[in-house]
mmCIF file of C-alpha atoms in Angstrom:
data_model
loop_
_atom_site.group_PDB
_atom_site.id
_atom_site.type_symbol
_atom_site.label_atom_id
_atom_site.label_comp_id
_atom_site.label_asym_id
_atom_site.label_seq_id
_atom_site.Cartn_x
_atom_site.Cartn_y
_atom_site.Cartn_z
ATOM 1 C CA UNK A 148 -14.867 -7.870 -3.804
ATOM 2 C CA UNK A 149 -11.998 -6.386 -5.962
ATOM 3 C CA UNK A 150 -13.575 -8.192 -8.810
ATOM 4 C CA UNK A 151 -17.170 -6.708 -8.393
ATOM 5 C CA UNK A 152 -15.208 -3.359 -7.760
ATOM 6 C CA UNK A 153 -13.152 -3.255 -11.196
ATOM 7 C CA UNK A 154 -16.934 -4.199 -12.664
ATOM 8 C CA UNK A 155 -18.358 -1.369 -11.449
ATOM 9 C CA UNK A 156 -16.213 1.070 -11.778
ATOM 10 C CA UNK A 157 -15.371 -0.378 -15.413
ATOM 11 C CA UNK A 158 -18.951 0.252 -15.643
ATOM 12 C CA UNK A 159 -18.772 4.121 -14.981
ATOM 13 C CA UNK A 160 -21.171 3.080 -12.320
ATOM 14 C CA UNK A 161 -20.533 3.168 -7.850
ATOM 15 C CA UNK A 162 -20.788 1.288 -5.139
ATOM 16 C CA UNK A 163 -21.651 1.760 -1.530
ATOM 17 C CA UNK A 164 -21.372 -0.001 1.923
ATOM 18 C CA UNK A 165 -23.540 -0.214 4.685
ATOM 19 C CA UNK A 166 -22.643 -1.595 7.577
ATOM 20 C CA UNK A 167 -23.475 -2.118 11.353
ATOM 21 C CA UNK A 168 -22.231 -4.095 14.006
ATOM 22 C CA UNK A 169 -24.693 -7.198 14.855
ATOM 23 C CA UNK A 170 -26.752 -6.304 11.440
ATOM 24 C CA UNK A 171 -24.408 -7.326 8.827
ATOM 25 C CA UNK A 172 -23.570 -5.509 5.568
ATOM 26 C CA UNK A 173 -25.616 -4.025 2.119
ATOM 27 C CA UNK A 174 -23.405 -3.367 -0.632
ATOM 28 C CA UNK A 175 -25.436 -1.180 -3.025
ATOM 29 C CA UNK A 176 -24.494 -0.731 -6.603
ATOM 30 C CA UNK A 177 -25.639 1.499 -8.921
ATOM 31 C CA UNK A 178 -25.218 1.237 -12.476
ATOM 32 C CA UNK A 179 -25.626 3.473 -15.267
ATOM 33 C CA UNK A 180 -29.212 3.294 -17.429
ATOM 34 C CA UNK A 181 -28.187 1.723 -20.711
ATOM 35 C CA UNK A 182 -30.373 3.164 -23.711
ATOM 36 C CA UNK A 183 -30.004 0.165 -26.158
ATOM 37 C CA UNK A 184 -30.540 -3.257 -25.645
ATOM 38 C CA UNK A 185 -28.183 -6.370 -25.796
ATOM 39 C CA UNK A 186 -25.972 -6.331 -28.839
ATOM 40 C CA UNK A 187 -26.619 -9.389 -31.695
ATOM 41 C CA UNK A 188 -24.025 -12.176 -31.202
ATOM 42 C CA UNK A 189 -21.315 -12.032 -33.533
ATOM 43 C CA UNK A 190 -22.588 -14.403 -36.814
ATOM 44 C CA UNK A 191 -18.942 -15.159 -37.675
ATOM 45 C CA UNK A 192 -17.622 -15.959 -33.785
ATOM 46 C CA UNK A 193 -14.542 -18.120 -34.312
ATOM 47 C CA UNK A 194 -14.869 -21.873 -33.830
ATOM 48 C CA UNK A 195 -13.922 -23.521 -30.717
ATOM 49 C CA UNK A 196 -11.326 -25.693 -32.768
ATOM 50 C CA UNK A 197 -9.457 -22.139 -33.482
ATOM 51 C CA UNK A 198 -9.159 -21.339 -30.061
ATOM 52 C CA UNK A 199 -7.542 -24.674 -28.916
ATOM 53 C CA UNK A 200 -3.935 -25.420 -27.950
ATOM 54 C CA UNK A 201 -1.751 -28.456 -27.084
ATOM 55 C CA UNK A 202 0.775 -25.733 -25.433
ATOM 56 C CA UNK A 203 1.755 -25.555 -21.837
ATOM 57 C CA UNK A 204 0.958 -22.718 -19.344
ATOM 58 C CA UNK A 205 1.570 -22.117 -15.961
ATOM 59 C CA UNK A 206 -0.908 -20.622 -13.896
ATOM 60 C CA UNK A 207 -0.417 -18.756 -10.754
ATOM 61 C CA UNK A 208 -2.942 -17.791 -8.895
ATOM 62 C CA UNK A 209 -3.906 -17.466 -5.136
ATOM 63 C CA UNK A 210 -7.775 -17.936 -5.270
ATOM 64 C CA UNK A 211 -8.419 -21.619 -5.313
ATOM 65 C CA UNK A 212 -11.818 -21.232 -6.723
ATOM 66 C CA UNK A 213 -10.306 -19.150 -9.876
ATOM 67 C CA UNK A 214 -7.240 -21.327 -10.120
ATOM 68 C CA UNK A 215 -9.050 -24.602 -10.091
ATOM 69 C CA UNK A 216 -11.684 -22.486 -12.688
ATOM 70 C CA UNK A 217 -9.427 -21.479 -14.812
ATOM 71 C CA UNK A 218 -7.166 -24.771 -15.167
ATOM 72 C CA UNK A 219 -10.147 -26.377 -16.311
ATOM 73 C CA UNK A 220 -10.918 -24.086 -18.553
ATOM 74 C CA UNK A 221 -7.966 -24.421 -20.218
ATOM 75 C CA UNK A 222 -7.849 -28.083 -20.170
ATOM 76 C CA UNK A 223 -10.564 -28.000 -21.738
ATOM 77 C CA UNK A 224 -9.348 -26.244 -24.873
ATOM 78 C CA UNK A 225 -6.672 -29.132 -25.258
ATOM 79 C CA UNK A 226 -3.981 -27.312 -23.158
ATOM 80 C CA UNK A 227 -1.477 -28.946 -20.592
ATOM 81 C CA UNK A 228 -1.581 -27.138 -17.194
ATOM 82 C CA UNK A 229 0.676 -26.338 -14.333
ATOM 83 C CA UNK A 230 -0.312 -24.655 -11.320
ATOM 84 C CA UNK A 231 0.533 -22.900 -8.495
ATOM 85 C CA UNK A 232 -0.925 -20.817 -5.569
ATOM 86 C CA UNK A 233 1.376 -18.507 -5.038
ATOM 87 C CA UNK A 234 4.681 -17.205 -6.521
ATOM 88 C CA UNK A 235 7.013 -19.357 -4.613
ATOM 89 C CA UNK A 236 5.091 -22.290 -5.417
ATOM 90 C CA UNK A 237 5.773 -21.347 -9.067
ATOM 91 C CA UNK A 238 9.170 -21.159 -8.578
ATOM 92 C CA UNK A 239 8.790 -24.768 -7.499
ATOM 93 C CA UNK A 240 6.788 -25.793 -10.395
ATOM 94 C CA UNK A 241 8.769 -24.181 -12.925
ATOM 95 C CA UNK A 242 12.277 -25.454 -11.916
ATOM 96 C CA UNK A 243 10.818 -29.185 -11.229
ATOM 97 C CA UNK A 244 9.293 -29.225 -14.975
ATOM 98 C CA UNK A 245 11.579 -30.336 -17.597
ATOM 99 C CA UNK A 246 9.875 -29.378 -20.659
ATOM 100 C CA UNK A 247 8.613 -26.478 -22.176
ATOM 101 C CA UNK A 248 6.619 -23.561 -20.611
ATOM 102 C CA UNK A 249 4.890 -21.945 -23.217
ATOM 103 C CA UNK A 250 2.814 -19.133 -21.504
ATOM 104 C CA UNK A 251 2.952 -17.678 -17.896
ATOM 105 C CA UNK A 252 -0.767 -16.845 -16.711
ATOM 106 C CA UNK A 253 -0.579 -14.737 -13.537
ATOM 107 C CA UNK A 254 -2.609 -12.787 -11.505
ATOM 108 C CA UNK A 255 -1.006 -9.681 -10.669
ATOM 109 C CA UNK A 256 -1.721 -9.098 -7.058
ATOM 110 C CA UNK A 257 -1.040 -11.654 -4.728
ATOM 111 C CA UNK A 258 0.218 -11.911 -1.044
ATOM 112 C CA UNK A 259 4.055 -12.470 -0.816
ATOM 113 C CA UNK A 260 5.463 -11.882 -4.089
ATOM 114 C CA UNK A 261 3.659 -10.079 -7.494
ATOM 115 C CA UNK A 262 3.318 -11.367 -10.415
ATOM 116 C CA UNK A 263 5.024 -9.185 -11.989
ATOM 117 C CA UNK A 264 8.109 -9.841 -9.695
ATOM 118 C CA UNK A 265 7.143 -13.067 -10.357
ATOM 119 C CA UNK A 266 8.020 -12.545 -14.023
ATOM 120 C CA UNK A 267 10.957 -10.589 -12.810
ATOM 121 C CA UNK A 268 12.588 -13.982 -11.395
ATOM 122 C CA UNK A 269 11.689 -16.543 -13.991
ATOM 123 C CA UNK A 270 13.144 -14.638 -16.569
ATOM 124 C CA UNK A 271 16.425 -15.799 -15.090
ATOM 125 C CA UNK A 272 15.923 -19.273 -15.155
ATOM 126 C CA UNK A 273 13.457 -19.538 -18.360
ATOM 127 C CA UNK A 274 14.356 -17.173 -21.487
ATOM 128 C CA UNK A 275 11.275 -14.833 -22.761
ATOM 129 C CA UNK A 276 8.394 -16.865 -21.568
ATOM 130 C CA UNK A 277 5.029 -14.940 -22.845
ATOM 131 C CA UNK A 278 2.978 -13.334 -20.066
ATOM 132 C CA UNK A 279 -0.250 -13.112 -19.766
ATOM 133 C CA UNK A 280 -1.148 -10.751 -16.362
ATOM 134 C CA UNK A 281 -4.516 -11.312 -15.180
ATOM 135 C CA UNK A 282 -6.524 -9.272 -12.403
ATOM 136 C CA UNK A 283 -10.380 -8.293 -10.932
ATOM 137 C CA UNK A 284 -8.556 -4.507 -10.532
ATOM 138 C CA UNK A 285 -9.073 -2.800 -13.605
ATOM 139 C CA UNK A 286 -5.977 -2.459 -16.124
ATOM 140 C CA UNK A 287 -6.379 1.341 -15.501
ATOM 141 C CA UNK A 288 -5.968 1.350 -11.646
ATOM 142 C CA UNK A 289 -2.695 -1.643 -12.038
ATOM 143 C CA UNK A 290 -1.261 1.214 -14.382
ATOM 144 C CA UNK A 291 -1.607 4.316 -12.567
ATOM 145 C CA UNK A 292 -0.370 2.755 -9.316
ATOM 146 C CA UNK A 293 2.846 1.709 -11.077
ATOM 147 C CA UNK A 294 1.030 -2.255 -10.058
ATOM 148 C CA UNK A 295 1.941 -3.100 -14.261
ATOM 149 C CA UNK A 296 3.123 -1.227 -16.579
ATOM 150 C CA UNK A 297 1.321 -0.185 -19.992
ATOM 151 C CA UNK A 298 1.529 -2.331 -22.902
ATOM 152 C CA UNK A 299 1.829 -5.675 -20.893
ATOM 153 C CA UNK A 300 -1.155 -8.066 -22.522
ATOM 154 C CA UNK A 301 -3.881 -8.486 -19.619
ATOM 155 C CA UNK A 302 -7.004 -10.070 -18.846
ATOM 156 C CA UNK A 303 -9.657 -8.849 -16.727
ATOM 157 C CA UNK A 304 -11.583 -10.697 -13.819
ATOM 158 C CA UNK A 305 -14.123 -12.288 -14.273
ATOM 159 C CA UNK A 306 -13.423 -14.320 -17.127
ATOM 160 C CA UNK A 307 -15.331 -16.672 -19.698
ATOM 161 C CA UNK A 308 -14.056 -19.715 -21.394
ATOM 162 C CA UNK A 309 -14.177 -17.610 -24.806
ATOM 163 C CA UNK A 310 -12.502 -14.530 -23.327
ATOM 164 C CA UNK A 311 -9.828 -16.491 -21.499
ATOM 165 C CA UNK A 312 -8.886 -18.613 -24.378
ATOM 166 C CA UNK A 313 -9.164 -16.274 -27.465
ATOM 167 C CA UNK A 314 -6.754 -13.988 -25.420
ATOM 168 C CA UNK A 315 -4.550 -17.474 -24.278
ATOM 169 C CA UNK A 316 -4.409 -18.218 -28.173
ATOM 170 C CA UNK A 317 -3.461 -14.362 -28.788
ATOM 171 C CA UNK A 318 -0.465 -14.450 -26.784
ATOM 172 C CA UNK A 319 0.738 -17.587 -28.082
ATOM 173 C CA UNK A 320 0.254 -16.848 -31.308
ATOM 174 C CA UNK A 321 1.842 -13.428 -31.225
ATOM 175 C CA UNK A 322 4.864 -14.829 -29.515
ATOM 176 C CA UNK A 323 5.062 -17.523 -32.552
ATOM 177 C CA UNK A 324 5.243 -14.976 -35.062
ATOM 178 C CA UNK A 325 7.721 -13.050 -32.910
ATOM 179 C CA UNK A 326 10.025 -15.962 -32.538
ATOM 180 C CA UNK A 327 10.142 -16.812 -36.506
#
């Protein structure tokens, strides 16, 4: 529901609840009128070989739907991937894998421990591993409740392959060119 929430609102559109006991529940969202159609796809859209990896990520998240959803993903682009439902589980994960971590994929919300607390902890047994915070609450709402701070590179629920991965390749690359 957060998901189709962030959408909505992202969407400068609202949504409504109805609900009675025995009779169930109607969600009812509205959406702005759009005046112009569907935009062209992009002619010159990268190539899928530009967007694949051999790197290693870890990904923490506590849907097992999305987890599973987005390991694949990833896999799919040529990347090795570690996962974890939860932050402690990371932890695990993280101090029981001897080689490189390349990029930390987390969602930011999560029962127990944040992400971003998350980040807080491996930092002390892992130096500078890039982030990549990921969340169906808009980047807006994480921001003005203090969730994340500004600036932090972030990926909005729900994802695509292309969306995931261009930003996946994004971070990596930028923390390349950082570290040379």
């Amino acid at each position: 529901l957060s998901s189709v929430y962030g959408i909505v609102k992202q969407s400068n559109g609202h949504i409504w609840l109805d609900s009675e006991p025995g009779r169930g529940a109607t969600f009812r969202v509205y959406l702005p009128r759009v005046e112009r159609g569907p935009e062209a796809p992009e002619a010159a859209e990268e190539s899928v070989k530009s967007l694949r990896g051999n790197e290693t990520i870890l990904v923490v998240e506590d849907e097992d739907q999305v987890r599973h959803l987005v390991r694949a993903m990833l896999e799919s682009y040529g990347y090795t991937v570690l996962d974890a439902p939860n932050a402690r589980d990371a932890l695990t994960v993280c101090g029981k894998h001897s080689g490189p971590i390349d990029l930390l994929l987390t969602d930011v919300v999560m029962p127990g421990m944040s992400g971003r607390a998350l980040v807080t902890l491996l930092s002390g047994l892992r130096l500078e591993i890039p982030v990549l915070y990921m969340s169906g609450y808009p980047d807006s709402t994480l921001a003005s409740q203090r969730i994340l701070e500004p600036g932090h590179d972030f990926l909005q629920k729900p994802i695509t392959h292309v969306s995931l991965c261009r930003k996946v390749r994004s971070v990596l690359d930028k923390g390349k060119s950082v570290a040379q």
